[in-house]
PDB file of C-alpha atoms in Angstrom:
ATOM      1  CA  UNK A   1      16.656 -10.541 -70.915  1.00 74.00           C
ATOM      2  CA  UNK A   2      18.375  -8.400 -74.046  1.00 86.00           C
ATOM      3  CA  UNK A   3      15.816  -5.928 -75.138  1.00 87.00           C
ATOM      4  CA  UNK A   4      16.483  -6.789 -79.008  1.00 90.00           C
ATOM      5  CA  UNK A   5      15.374 -10.467 -78.051  1.00 91.00           C
ATOM      6  CA  UNK A   6      12.627  -9.308 -76.110  1.00 90.00           C
ATOM      7  CA  UNK A   7      11.358  -7.340 -79.271  1.00 91.00           C
ATOM      8  CA  UNK A   8      12.164 -10.587 -81.251  1.00 94.00           C
ATOM      9  CA  UNK A   9       9.654 -12.596 -79.172  1.00 93.00           C
ATOM     10  CA  UNK A  10       6.911  -9.961 -78.704  1.00 92.00           C
ATOM     11  CA  UNK A  11       7.104  -9.666 -82.451  1.00 93.00           C
ATOM     12  CA  UNK A  12       6.700 -13.316 -83.093  1.00 94.00           C
ATOM     13  CA  UNK A  13       3.897 -13.525 -80.718  1.00 93.00           C
ATOM     14  CA  UNK A  14       1.865 -10.802 -82.108  1.00 91.00           C
ATOM     15  CA  UNK A  15       2.267 -12.461 -85.063  1.00 93.00           C
ATOM     16  CA  UNK A  16       1.519 -16.155 -84.067  1.00 95.00           C
ATOM     17  CA  UNK A  17      -1.950 -15.755 -84.906  1.00 92.00           C
ATOM     18  CA  UNK A  18      -1.279 -15.714 -88.832  1.00 92.00           C
ATOM     19  CA  UNK A  19      -0.385 -19.729 -88.808  1.00 95.00           C
ATOM     20  CA  UNK A  20      -3.084 -20.127 -86.396  1.00 94.00           C
ATOM     21  CA  UNK A  21      -5.690 -18.143 -88.201  1.00 90.00           C
ATOM     22  CA  UNK A  22      -4.673 -19.825 -91.350  1.00 91.00           C
ATOM     23  CA  UNK A  23      -4.956 -23.567 -89.686  1.00 93.00           C
ATOM     24  CA  UNK A  24      -8.429 -22.436 -88.820  1.00 89.00           C
ATOM     25  CA  UNK A  25      -9.338 -21.039 -92.151  1.00 86.00           C
ATOM     26  CA  UNK A  26      -8.062 -24.458 -93.727  1.00 89.00           C
ATOM     27  CA  UNK A  27      -9.585 -26.651 -91.183  1.00 89.00           C
ATOM     28  CA  UNK A  28     -12.492 -25.224 -89.490  1.00 84.00           C
ATOM     29  CA  UNK A  29     -13.763 -23.035 -91.713  1.00 77.00           C
ATOM     30  CA  UNK A  30     -15.446 -20.116 -89.542  1.00 78.00           C
ATOM     31  CA  UNK A  31     -18.760 -18.507 -90.580  1.00 80.00           C
ATOM     32  CA  UNK A  32     -18.180 -15.074 -92.194  1.00 80.00           C
ATOM     33  CA  UNK A  33     -20.331 -13.304 -89.320  1.00 87.00           C
ATOM     34  CA  UNK A  34     -17.856 -14.940 -86.898  1.00 85.00           C
ATOM     35  CA  UNK A  35     -14.870 -13.778 -88.981  1.00 82.00           C
ATOM     36  CA  UNK A  36     -16.319 -10.212 -88.900  1.00 86.00           C
ATOM     37  CA  UNK A  37     -16.837 -10.126 -85.367  1.00 89.00           C
ATOM     38  CA  UNK A  38     -13.142 -10.753 -84.760  1.00 84.00           C
ATOM     39  CA  UNK A  39     -12.326  -8.203 -87.502  1.00 84.00           C
ATOM     40  CA  UNK A  40     -14.064  -5.501 -85.955  1.00 90.00           C
ATOM     41  CA  UNK A  41     -12.872  -6.460 -82.216  1.00 89.00           C
ATOM     42  CA  UNK A  42      -9.075  -6.366 -83.871  1.00 84.00           C
ATOM     43  CA  UNK A  43      -9.704  -3.183 -85.629  1.00 89.00           C
ATOM     44  CA  UNK A  44     -10.958  -1.373 -82.300  1.00 91.00           C
ATOM     45  CA  UNK A  45      -7.956  -2.715 -80.476  1.00 85.00           C
ATOM     46  CA  UNK A  46      -5.827  -1.365 -83.237  1.00 85.00           C
ATOM     47  CA  UNK A  47      -7.398   1.900 -83.206  1.00 91.00           C
ATOM     48  CA  UNK A  48      -6.430   2.276 -79.591  1.00 88.00           C
ATOM     49  CA  UNK A  49      -2.942   0.835 -79.848  1.00 82.00           C
ATOM     50  CA  UNK A  50      -1.895   3.060 -82.460  1.00 86.00           C
ATOM     51  CA  UNK A  51      -3.517   6.427 -80.848  1.00 88.00           C
ATOM     52  CA  UNK A  52      -1.907   5.284 -77.233  1.00 84.00           C
ATOM     53  CA  UNK A  53       1.423   3.916 -78.318  1.00 81.00           C
ATOM     54  CA  UNK A  54       1.953   5.878 -81.586  1.00 84.00           C
ATOM     55  CA  UNK A  55       0.242   9.291 -81.961  1.00 90.00           C
ATOM     56  CA  UNK A  56       0.449  10.003 -78.399  1.00 89.00           C
ATOM     57  CA  UNK A  57       4.308   9.196 -77.728  1.00 87.00           C
ATOM     58  CA  UNK A  58       5.304  11.170 -81.022  1.00 89.00           C
ATOM     59  CA  UNK A  59       3.597  14.282 -79.855  1.00 91.00           C
ATOM     60  CA  UNK A  60       5.064  14.112 -76.346  1.00 91.00           C
ATOM     61  CA  UNK A  61       8.648  13.995 -77.942  1.00 90.00           C
ATOM     62  CA  UNK A  62       8.146  17.967 -78.401  1.00 92.00           C
ATOM     63  CA  UNK A  63       6.611  19.002 -74.822  1.00 92.00           C
ATOM     64  CA  UNK A  64       7.820  22.557 -75.651  1.00 89.00           C
ATOM     65  CA  UNK A  65       6.702  22.714 -79.288  1.00 90.00           C
ATOM     66  CA  UNK A  66       3.419  20.908 -80.195  1.00 85.00           C
ATOM     67  CA  UNK A  67       3.285  22.261 -83.338  1.00 92.00           C
ATOM     68  CA  UNK A  68       6.688  20.585 -84.104  1.00 94.00           C
ATOM     69  CA  UNK A  69       5.497  17.451 -83.226  1.00 92.00           C
ATOM     70  CA  UNK A  70       2.432  17.335 -84.758  1.00 95.00           C
ATOM     71  CA  UNK A  71       4.415  18.367 -88.154  1.00 96.00           C
ATOM     72  CA  UNK A  72       6.368  15.171 -87.820  1.00 95.00           C
ATOM     73  CA  UNK A  73       3.904  12.948 -87.094  1.00 95.00           C
ATOM     74  CA  UNK A  74       1.696  14.249 -90.153  1.00 96.00           C
ATOM     75  CA  UNK A  75       4.665  13.981 -92.296  1.00 97.00           C
ATOM     76  CA  UNK A  76       4.871  10.423 -91.696  1.00 94.00           C
ATOM     77  CA  UNK A  77       1.537   9.686 -91.610  1.00 95.00           C
ATOM     78  CA  UNK A  78       0.660  10.895 -95.098  1.00 97.00           C
ATOM     79  CA  UNK A  79       3.712   9.078 -96.424  1.00 94.00           C
ATOM     80  CA  UNK A  80       2.597   5.894 -94.857  1.00 91.00           C
ATOM     81  CA  UNK A  81      -0.937   6.255 -96.150  1.00 93.00           C
ATOM     82  CA  UNK A  82       0.274   7.030 -99.607  1.00 95.00           C
ATOM     83  CA  UNK A  83       2.694   3.750 -99.634  1.00 91.00           C
ATOM     84  CA  UNK A  84      -0.166   1.584 -98.459  1.00 88.00           C
ATOM     85  CA  UNK A  85      -2.555   2.641-100.689  1.00 90.00           C
ATOM     86  CA  UNK A  86       0.025   2.613-103.677  1.00 90.00           C
ATOM     87  CA  UNK A  87       1.612  -0.851-102.829  1.00 84.00           C
ATOM     88  CA  UNK A  88      -1.784  -2.456-102.091  1.00 79.00           C
ATOM     89  CA  UNK A  89      -3.173  -1.199-105.482  1.00 80.00           C
ATOM     90  CA  UNK A  90      -0.306  -2.656-107.117  1.00 81.00           C
ATOM     91  CA  UNK A  91      -0.271  -6.196-105.318  1.00 75.00           C
ATOM     92  CA  UNK A  92      -4.398  -6.004-106.151  1.00 73.00           C
ATOM     93  CA  UNK A  93      -3.100  -6.266-109.825  1.00 72.00           C
ATOM     94  CA  UNK A  94      -1.314  -9.343-109.060  1.00 70.00           C
ATOM     95  CA  UNK A  95      -4.083 -10.892-107.791  1.00 64.00           C
ATOM     96  CA  UNK A  96      -3.591  -9.953-104.065  1.00 62.00           C
ATOM     97  CA  UNK A  97      -7.030  -8.694-103.427  1.00 62.00           C
ATOM     98  CA  UNK A  98      -7.862 -12.122-102.741  1.00 61.00           C
ATOM     99  CA  UNK A  99      -6.727 -11.876 -99.636  1.00 58.00           C
ATOM    100  CA  UNK A 100      -9.563 -10.015 -97.816  1.00 59.00           C
ATOM    101  CA  UNK A 101     -13.291 -10.380 -98.656  1.00 60.00           C
ATOM    102  CA  UNK A 102     -13.347  -6.308 -98.477  1.00 60.00           C
ATOM    103  CA  UNK A 103     -10.572  -6.207-101.487  1.00 62.00           C
ATOM    104  CA  UNK A 104     -12.460  -9.001-103.397  1.00 64.00           C
ATOM    105  CA  UNK A 105     -15.828  -6.918-103.004  1.00 64.00           C
ATOM    106  CA  UNK A 106     -13.805  -3.875-104.101  1.00 63.00           C
ATOM    107  CA  UNK A 107     -12.483  -5.791-107.354  1.00 65.00           C
ATOM    108  CA  UNK A 108     -15.635  -6.818-108.065  1.00 66.00           C
ATOM    109  CA  UNK A 109     -17.144  -3.187-108.373  1.00 68.00           C
ATOM    110  CA  UNK A 110     -14.411  -2.320-110.463  1.00 65.00           C
ATOM    111  CA  UNK A 111     -15.310  -5.095-112.663  1.00 66.00           C
ATOM    112  CA  UNK A 112     -18.945  -4.309-112.741  1.00 66.00           C
ATOM    113  CA  UNK A 113     -17.961  -1.113-114.313  1.00 68.00           C
ATOM    114  CA  UNK A 114     -15.491  -2.688-116.386  1.00 66.00           C
ATOM    115  CA  UNK A 115     -16.656  -6.104-118.033  1.00 59.00           C
ATOM    116  CA  UNK A 116     -14.409  -5.749-121.257  1.00 51.00           C
ATOM    117  CA  UNK A 117     -11.675  -6.433-118.734  1.00 49.00           C
ATOM    118  CA  UNK A 118      -9.229  -9.113-120.608  1.00 51.00           C
ATOM    119  CA  UNK A 119      -8.874 -11.177-117.752  1.00 50.00           C
ATOM    120  CA  UNK A 120     -12.039 -11.493-116.400  1.00 46.00           C
ATOM    121  CA  UNK A 121     -14.757 -10.504-119.521  1.00 44.00           C
ATOM    122  CA  UNK A 122     -16.201 -13.826-119.240  1.00 49.00           C
ATOM    123  CA  UNK A 123     -17.233 -13.561-115.698  1.00 47.00           C
ATOM    124  CA  UNK A 124     -20.635 -14.517-115.123  1.00 47.00           C
ATOM    125  CA  UNK A 125     -23.747 -11.930-114.868  1.00 44.00           C
ATOM    126  CA  UNK A 126     -24.897 -13.376-111.572  1.00 43.00           C
ATOM    127  CA  UNK A 127     -21.075 -13.044-110.145  1.00 44.00           C
ATOM    128  CA  UNK A 128     -20.492  -9.391-111.367  1.00 41.00           C
ATOM    129  CA  UNK A 129     -24.330  -8.247-110.269  1.00 43.00           C
ATOM    130  CA  UNK A 130     -24.683 -10.531-107.298  1.00 44.00           C
ATOM    131  CA  UNK A 131     -27.164  -9.182-104.554  1.00 73.00           C
ATOM    132  CA  UNK A 132     -25.376  -7.553-101.664  1.00 44.00           C
ATOM    133  CA  UNK A 133     -26.430 -10.629 -99.615  1.00 43.00           C
ATOM    134  CA  UNK A 134     -24.707 -13.013-101.495  1.00 46.00           C
ATOM    135  CA  UNK A 135     -21.832 -14.353 -99.762  1.00 50.00           C
ATOM    136  CA  UNK A 136     -18.449 -12.995-100.526  1.00 48.00           C
ATOM    137  CA  UNK A 137     -16.813 -16.268-100.148  1.00 48.00           C
ATOM    138  CA  UNK A 138     -18.472 -17.522-103.236  1.00 53.00           C
ATOM    139  CA  UNK A 139     -17.545 -14.586-105.144  1.00 54.00           C
ATOM    140  CA  UNK A 140     -14.110 -15.006-103.784  1.00 52.00           C
ATOM    141  CA  UNK A 141     -13.943 -18.444-104.982  1.00 51.00           C
ATOM    142  CA  UNK A 142     -15.134 -17.755-107.856  1.00 56.00           C
ATOM    143  CA  UNK A 143     -12.353 -15.173-108.616  1.00 54.00           C
ATOM    144  CA  UNK A 144     -10.042 -17.642-107.144  1.00 51.00           C
ATOM    145  CA  UNK A 145     -10.683 -20.227-110.169  1.00 54.00           C
ATOM    146  CA  UNK A 146     -10.553 -17.281-112.540  1.00 54.00           C
ATOM    147  CA  UNK A 147      -7.135 -16.677-111.493  1.00 50.00           C
ATOM    148  CA  UNK A 148      -5.952 -20.302-111.489  1.00 49.00           C
ATOM    149  CA  UNK A 149      -3.518 -20.060-114.292  1.00 44.00           C
ATOM    150  CA  UNK A 150      -1.516 -17.977-112.365  1.00 47.00           C
ATOM    151  CA  UNK A 151      -2.229 -19.426-108.927  1.00 51.00           C
ATOM    152  CA  UNK A 152       1.472 -19.316-107.927  1.00 56.00           C
ATOM    153  CA  UNK A 153       1.513 -15.369-108.724  1.00 64.00           C
ATOM    154  CA  UNK A 154      -1.849 -15.002-106.954  1.00 67.00           C
ATOM    155  CA  UNK A 155      -0.541 -16.971-103.463  1.00 72.00           C
ATOM    156  CA  UNK A 156       2.651 -14.784-103.762  1.00 76.00           C
ATOM    157  CA  UNK A 157       0.872 -11.680-103.874  1.00 73.00           C
ATOM    158  CA  UNK A 158      -1.338 -12.457-101.390  1.00 75.00           C
ATOM    159  CA  UNK A 159       1.475 -13.481 -98.973  1.00 82.00           C
ATOM    160  CA  UNK A 160       3.203  -9.954-100.151  1.00 80.00           C
ATOM    161  CA  UNK A 161      -0.064  -7.976 -99.176  1.00 75.00           C
ATOM    162  CA  UNK A 162      -0.210  -9.676 -95.764  1.00 77.00           C
ATOM    163  CA  UNK A 163       3.637  -8.756 -95.299  1.00 82.00           C
ATOM    164  CA  UNK A 164       2.604  -5.450 -96.349  1.00 77.00           C
ATOM    165  CA  UNK A 165      -0.002  -5.006 -93.789  1.00 74.00           C
ATOM    166  CA  UNK A 166       2.753  -6.472 -91.259  1.00 80.00           C
ATOM    167  CA  UNK A 167       5.761  -4.502 -92.142  1.00 81.00           C
ATOM    168  CA  UNK A 168       5.165  -0.962 -90.122  1.00 78.00           C
ATOM    169  CA  UNK A 169       3.474  -2.870 -87.080  1.00 78.00           C
ATOM    170  CA  UNK A 170       6.625  -5.114 -86.663  1.00 87.00           C
ATOM    171  CA  UNK A 171       9.035  -2.243 -86.681  1.00 83.00           C
ATOM    172  CA  UNK A 172       7.090  -0.203 -84.360  1.00 81.00           C
ATOM    173  CA  UNK A 173       6.814  -3.179 -81.997  1.00 87.00           C
ATOM    174  CA  UNK A 174      10.604  -2.719 -81.265  1.00 84.00           C
ATOM    175  CA  UNK A 175      11.027   1.137 -82.120  1.00 79.00           C
ATOM    176  CA  UNK A 176       8.495   2.055 -78.957  1.00 75.00           C
ATOM    177  CA  UNK A 177       9.934  -0.351 -76.464  1.00 78.00           C
ATOM    178  CA  UNK A 178      11.048   1.409 -73.402  1.00 70.00           C
ATOM    179  CA  UNK A 179      14.078  -0.586 -72.003  1.00 67.00           C
ATOM    180  CA  UNK A 180      12.808  -4.768 -71.958  1.00 68.00           C
ATOM    181  CA  UNK A 181       9.135  -3.403 -71.425  1.00 74.00           C
ATOM    182  CA  UNK A 182       6.629  -3.688 -74.546  1.00 79.00           C
ATOM    183  CA  UNK A 183       3.268  -2.250 -74.939  1.00 76.00           C
ATOM    184  CA  UNK A 184       0.496  -5.408 -74.292  1.00 79.00           C
ATOM    185  CA  UNK A 185      -2.463  -2.965 -75.933  1.00 75.00           C
ATOM    186  CA  UNK A 186      -0.077  -2.768 -79.127  1.00 79.00           C
ATOM    187  CA  UNK A 187       0.720  -6.647 -78.908  1.00 86.00           C
ATOM    188  CA  UNK A 188      -2.740  -7.735 -77.968  1.00 80.00           C
ATOM    189  CA  UNK A 189      -4.154  -5.621 -81.043  1.00 77.00           C
ATOM    190  CA  UNK A 190      -1.923  -7.062 -83.551  1.00 84.00           C
ATOM    191  CA  UNK A 191      -2.585 -10.495 -82.727  1.00 87.00           C
ATOM    192  CA  UNK A 192      -6.293 -10.121 -82.739  1.00 79.00           C
ATOM    193  CA  UNK A 193      -5.996  -8.228 -86.095  1.00 78.00           C
ATOM    194  CA  UNK A 194      -4.156 -10.968 -87.533  1.00 84.00           C
ATOM    195  CA  UNK A 195      -6.629 -13.527 -86.917  1.00 84.00           C
ATOM    196  CA  UNK A 196      -9.202 -12.945 -89.297  1.00 78.00           C
ATOM    197  CA  UNK A 197      -7.189 -11.895 -92.293  1.00 76.00           C
ATOM    198  CA  UNK A 198      -5.315 -15.335 -92.630  1.00 85.00           C
ATOM    199  CA  UNK A 199      -8.154 -17.305 -91.721  1.00 84.00           C
ATOM    200  CA  UNK A 200     -10.239 -15.656 -95.210  1.00 76.00           C
ATOM    201  CA  UNK A 201      -6.840 -15.489 -97.188  1.00 79.00           C
ATOM    202  CA  UNK A 202      -5.905 -19.638 -95.986  1.00 85.00           C
ATOM    203  CA  UNK A 203      -9.386 -20.987 -96.993  1.00 78.00           C
ATOM    204  CA  UNK A 204      -9.169 -18.809-100.610  1.00 74.00           C
ATOM    205  CA  UNK A 205      -5.351 -20.226-101.191  1.00 80.00           C
ATOM    206  CA  UNK A 206      -7.034 -23.601-100.472  1.00 82.00           C
ATOM    207  CA  UNK A 207      -9.665 -23.399-102.973  1.00 75.00           C
ATOM    208  CA  UNK A 208      -6.975 -22.205-105.629  1.00 74.00           C
ATOM    209  CA  UNK A 209      -5.103 -25.681-104.828  1.00 80.00           C
ATOM    210  CA  UNK A 210      -2.284 -24.474-102.725  1.00 83.00           C
ATOM    211  CA  UNK A 211      -1.341 -27.517-100.226  1.00 89.00           C
ATOM    212  CA  UNK A 212      -2.101 -27.225 -96.438  1.00 92.00           C
ATOM    213  CA  UNK A 213       1.663 -27.342 -95.737  1.00 93.00           C
ATOM    214  CA  UNK A 214       2.571 -24.493 -98.083  1.00 89.00           C
ATOM    215  CA  UNK A 215      -0.128 -22.173 -96.936  1.00 90.00           C
ATOM    216  CA  UNK A 216       1.015 -22.986 -93.224  1.00 94.00           C
ATOM    217  CA  UNK A 217       4.773 -22.535 -94.026  1.00 93.00           C
ATOM    218  CA  UNK A 218       3.857 -18.988 -95.886  1.00 91.00           C
ATOM    219  CA  UNK A 219       1.900 -17.814 -93.105  1.00 91.00           C
ATOM    220  CA  UNK A 220       4.750 -19.290 -90.418  1.00 95.00           C
ATOM    221  CA  UNK A 221       7.127 -17.486 -92.606  1.00 94.00           C
ATOM    222  CA  UNK A 222       5.328 -14.185 -92.020  1.00 92.00           C
ATOM    223  CA  UNK A 223       5.487 -14.757 -88.241  1.00 95.00           C
ATOM    224  CA  UNK A 224       9.364 -14.852 -88.319  1.00 95.00           C
ATOM    225  CA  UNK A 225       9.815 -11.876 -90.807  1.00 93.00           C
ATOM    226  CA  UNK A 226       7.608 -10.171 -88.044  1.00 93.00           C
ATOM    227  CA  UNK A 227       9.677 -10.803 -85.346  1.00 94.00           C
ATOM    228  CA  UNK A 228      12.883 -10.101 -87.264  1.00 94.00           C
ATOM    229  CA  UNK A 229      11.481  -6.626 -87.949  1.00 92.00           C
ATOM    230  CA  UNK A 230      10.465  -5.991 -84.570  1.00 92.00           C
ATOM    231  CA  UNK A 231      14.128  -6.712 -83.389  1.00 92.00           C
ATOM    232  CA  UNK A 232      15.427  -4.424 -86.399  1.00 90.00           C
ATOM    233  CA  UNK A 233      13.322  -1.720 -85.085  1.00 86.00           C
ATOM    234  CA  UNK A 234      14.342  -2.115 -81.956  1.00 87.00           C
ATOM    235  CA  UNK A 235      18.184  -1.856 -82.920  1.00 86.00           C
ATOM    236  CA  UNK A 236      18.095   1.088 -85.665  1.00 80.00           C
ATOM    237  CA  UNK A 237      15.260   2.933 -84.851  1.00 77.00           C
ATOM    238  CA  UNK A 238      14.610   2.993 -80.955  1.00 76.00           C
ATOM    239  CA  UNK A 239      16.272   5.932 -79.705  1.00 76.00           C
ATOM    240  CA  UNK A 240      16.714   7.866 -83.001  1.00 81.00           C
ATOM    241  CA  UNK A 241      16.196  11.730 -83.247  1.00 88.00           C
ATOM    242  CA  UNK A 242      13.010  13.073 -81.892  1.00 89.00           C
ATOM    243  CA  UNK A 243      12.068  14.198 -85.562  1.00 90.00           C
ATOM    244  CA  UNK A 244      12.691  11.010 -87.053  1.00 89.00           C
ATOM    245  CA  UNK A 245      10.915   8.895 -84.267  1.00 87.00           C
ATOM    246  CA  UNK A 246       7.835  11.069 -84.427  1.00 90.00           C
ATOM    247  CA  UNK A 247       8.042  10.747 -88.277  1.00 91.00           C
ATOM    248  CA  UNK A 248       8.429   7.033 -88.138  1.00 86.00           C
ATOM    249  CA  UNK A 249       5.767   6.527 -85.358  1.00 87.00           C
ATOM    250  CA  UNK A 250       3.452   8.766 -87.786  1.00 91.00           C
ATOM    251  CA  UNK A 251       4.361   6.601 -90.891  1.00 89.00           C
ATOM    252  CA  UNK A 252       3.579   3.423 -89.177  1.00 86.00           C
ATOM    253  CA  UNK A 253       0.177   4.932 -87.899  1.00 89.00           C
ATOM    254  CA  UNK A 254      -0.895   6.099 -91.515  1.00 92.00           C
ATOM    255  CA  UNK A 255      -0.323   2.862 -92.847  1.00 88.00           C
ATOM    256  CA  UNK A 256      -2.445   1.188 -90.281  1.00 87.00           C
ATOM    257  CA  UNK A 257      -4.952   3.677 -90.298  1.00 92.00           C
ATOM    258  CA  UNK A 258      -5.319   3.300 -94.213  1.00 91.00           C
ATOM    259  CA  UNK A 259      -5.470  -0.576 -93.621  1.00 86.00           C
ATOM    260  CA  UNK A 260      -8.055  -0.458 -91.400  1.00 89.00           C
ATOM    261  CA  UNK A 261     -10.302   1.931 -92.974  1.00 90.00           C
ATOM    262  CA  UNK A 262      -9.776   0.100 -96.430  1.00 85.00           C
ATOM    263  CA  UNK A 263     -10.024  -3.783 -95.498  1.00 81.00           C
ATOM    264  CA  UNK A 264     -10.915  -4.113 -92.012  1.00 85.00           C
ATOM    265  CA  UNK A 265     -14.264  -1.848 -90.849  1.00 90.00           C
ATOM    266  CA  UNK A 266     -15.666  -2.659 -94.526  1.00 87.00           C
ATOM    267  CA  UNK A 267     -15.440  -6.284 -94.473  1.00 80.00           C
ATOM    268  CA  UNK A 268     -16.085  -6.230 -90.756  1.00 88.00           C
ATOM    269  CA  UNK A 269     -19.485  -4.295 -91.332  1.00 89.00           C
ATOM    270  CA  UNK A 270     -20.340  -6.010 -95.092  1.00 84.00           C
ATOM    271  CA  UNK A 271     -20.588  -9.441 -92.929  1.00 84.00           C
ATOM    272  CA  UNK A 272     -21.382  -8.453 -89.280  1.00 88.00           C
ATOM    273  CA  UNK A 273     -23.641  -5.513 -89.253  1.00 90.00           C
ATOM    274  CA  UNK A 274     -24.907  -3.933 -86.196  1.00 90.00           C
ATOM    275  CA  UNK A 275     -22.235  -6.143 -84.429  1.00 92.00           C
ATOM    276  CA  UNK A 276     -19.303  -4.044 -85.914  1.00 94.00           C
ATOM    277  CA  UNK A 277     -19.701  -1.235 -83.573  1.00 95.00           C
ATOM    278  CA  UNK A 278     -20.325  -3.411 -80.436  1.00 96.00           C
ATOM    279  CA  UNK A 279     -17.021  -5.579 -81.273  1.00 94.00           C
ATOM    280  CA  UNK A 280     -15.188  -2.595 -82.321  1.00 94.00           C
ATOM    281  CA  UNK A 281     -15.884  -0.714 -78.909  1.00 95.00           C
ATOM    282  CA  UNK A 282     -15.212  -3.791 -76.970  1.00 93.00           C
ATOM    283  CA  UNK A 283     -11.760  -4.524 -78.971  1.00 89.00           C
ATOM    284  CA  UNK A 284     -11.030  -0.519 -78.216  1.00 91.00           C
ATOM    285  CA  UNK A 285     -11.774  -1.109 -74.412  1.00 91.00           C
ATOM    286  CA  UNK A 286      -9.961  -4.358 -74.354  1.00 86.00           C
ATOM    287  CA  UNK A 287      -6.646  -2.837 -75.768  1.00 82.00           C
ATOM    288  CA  UNK A 288      -7.010  -0.043 -72.936  1.00 85.00           C
ATOM    289  CA  UNK A 289      -7.487  -2.509 -70.253  1.00 86.00           C
ATOM    290  CA  UNK A 290      -4.452  -4.771 -71.501  1.00 78.00           C
ATOM    291  CA  UNK A 291      -2.421  -1.296 -71.527  1.00 74.00           C
ATOM    292  CA  UNK A 292      -3.380  -0.799 -67.997  1.00 80.00           C
ATOM    293  CA  UNK A 293      -2.061  -4.375 -67.104  1.00 75.00           C
ATOM    294  CA  UNK A 294       1.271  -3.052 -68.802  1.00 60.00           C
ATOM    295  CA  UNK A 295       1.759  -0.546 -66.582  1.00 54.00           C
TER     296      UNK A 295
END
């Protein structure tokens, strides 16, 4: 099969969990502890995948000069991290923080320090100063209601935020392919990481009043975008000069690491506690095992 088509279909497979997770968030309403366990498992799988499929291959491009490989990898990683953090902050100002409980918690901490913020000056004290055990879902729902007047913009910001998470991942699927073979560890890690994100985001959007069909269409469109991004990566990035390949792989790794550190693991630990470490290691090992199947 044509490698571009292979990249397209594997990109779609890695993101198929987005509409599936959204459907689960709308109708099944899984508990926070379950979501946290899946989040931690996905984070572990992603950590393994980016180490084995991005960092190691980037360094291997320069067998005679490891320092040169590290230089381009580091440049890409810093750029990817800065881009993710900057764009994530920008989208948060538009309401995109509602896509994850961790970003909701971060927003609440900010509001505790700036109660005079014009859009949230009337937040009730029990929300601003909720006990640590108070559910993030309740806090997210309250903030979602406060954003109700601009619900369409908030929904768009949530959609853009998840697209931001997926852009570097989709490009790497296609760019790291060897012929028609793709890393099962990377695909599996991305698939698992997408589930809890789409579950929590869809639940918030539903509470805001977005119709179920629109939520599912938005998440399905992200699956298609990921597939197209993977095909794009295979056409335009695979086979690029070594220094460019190393920098692009570093860029994706930096963005993914920033996303894991800022949103996935903090949220997993907040709701999963001791289970977080166990599930993260399990996800890491599962990704290694899937990598051996691919080999």
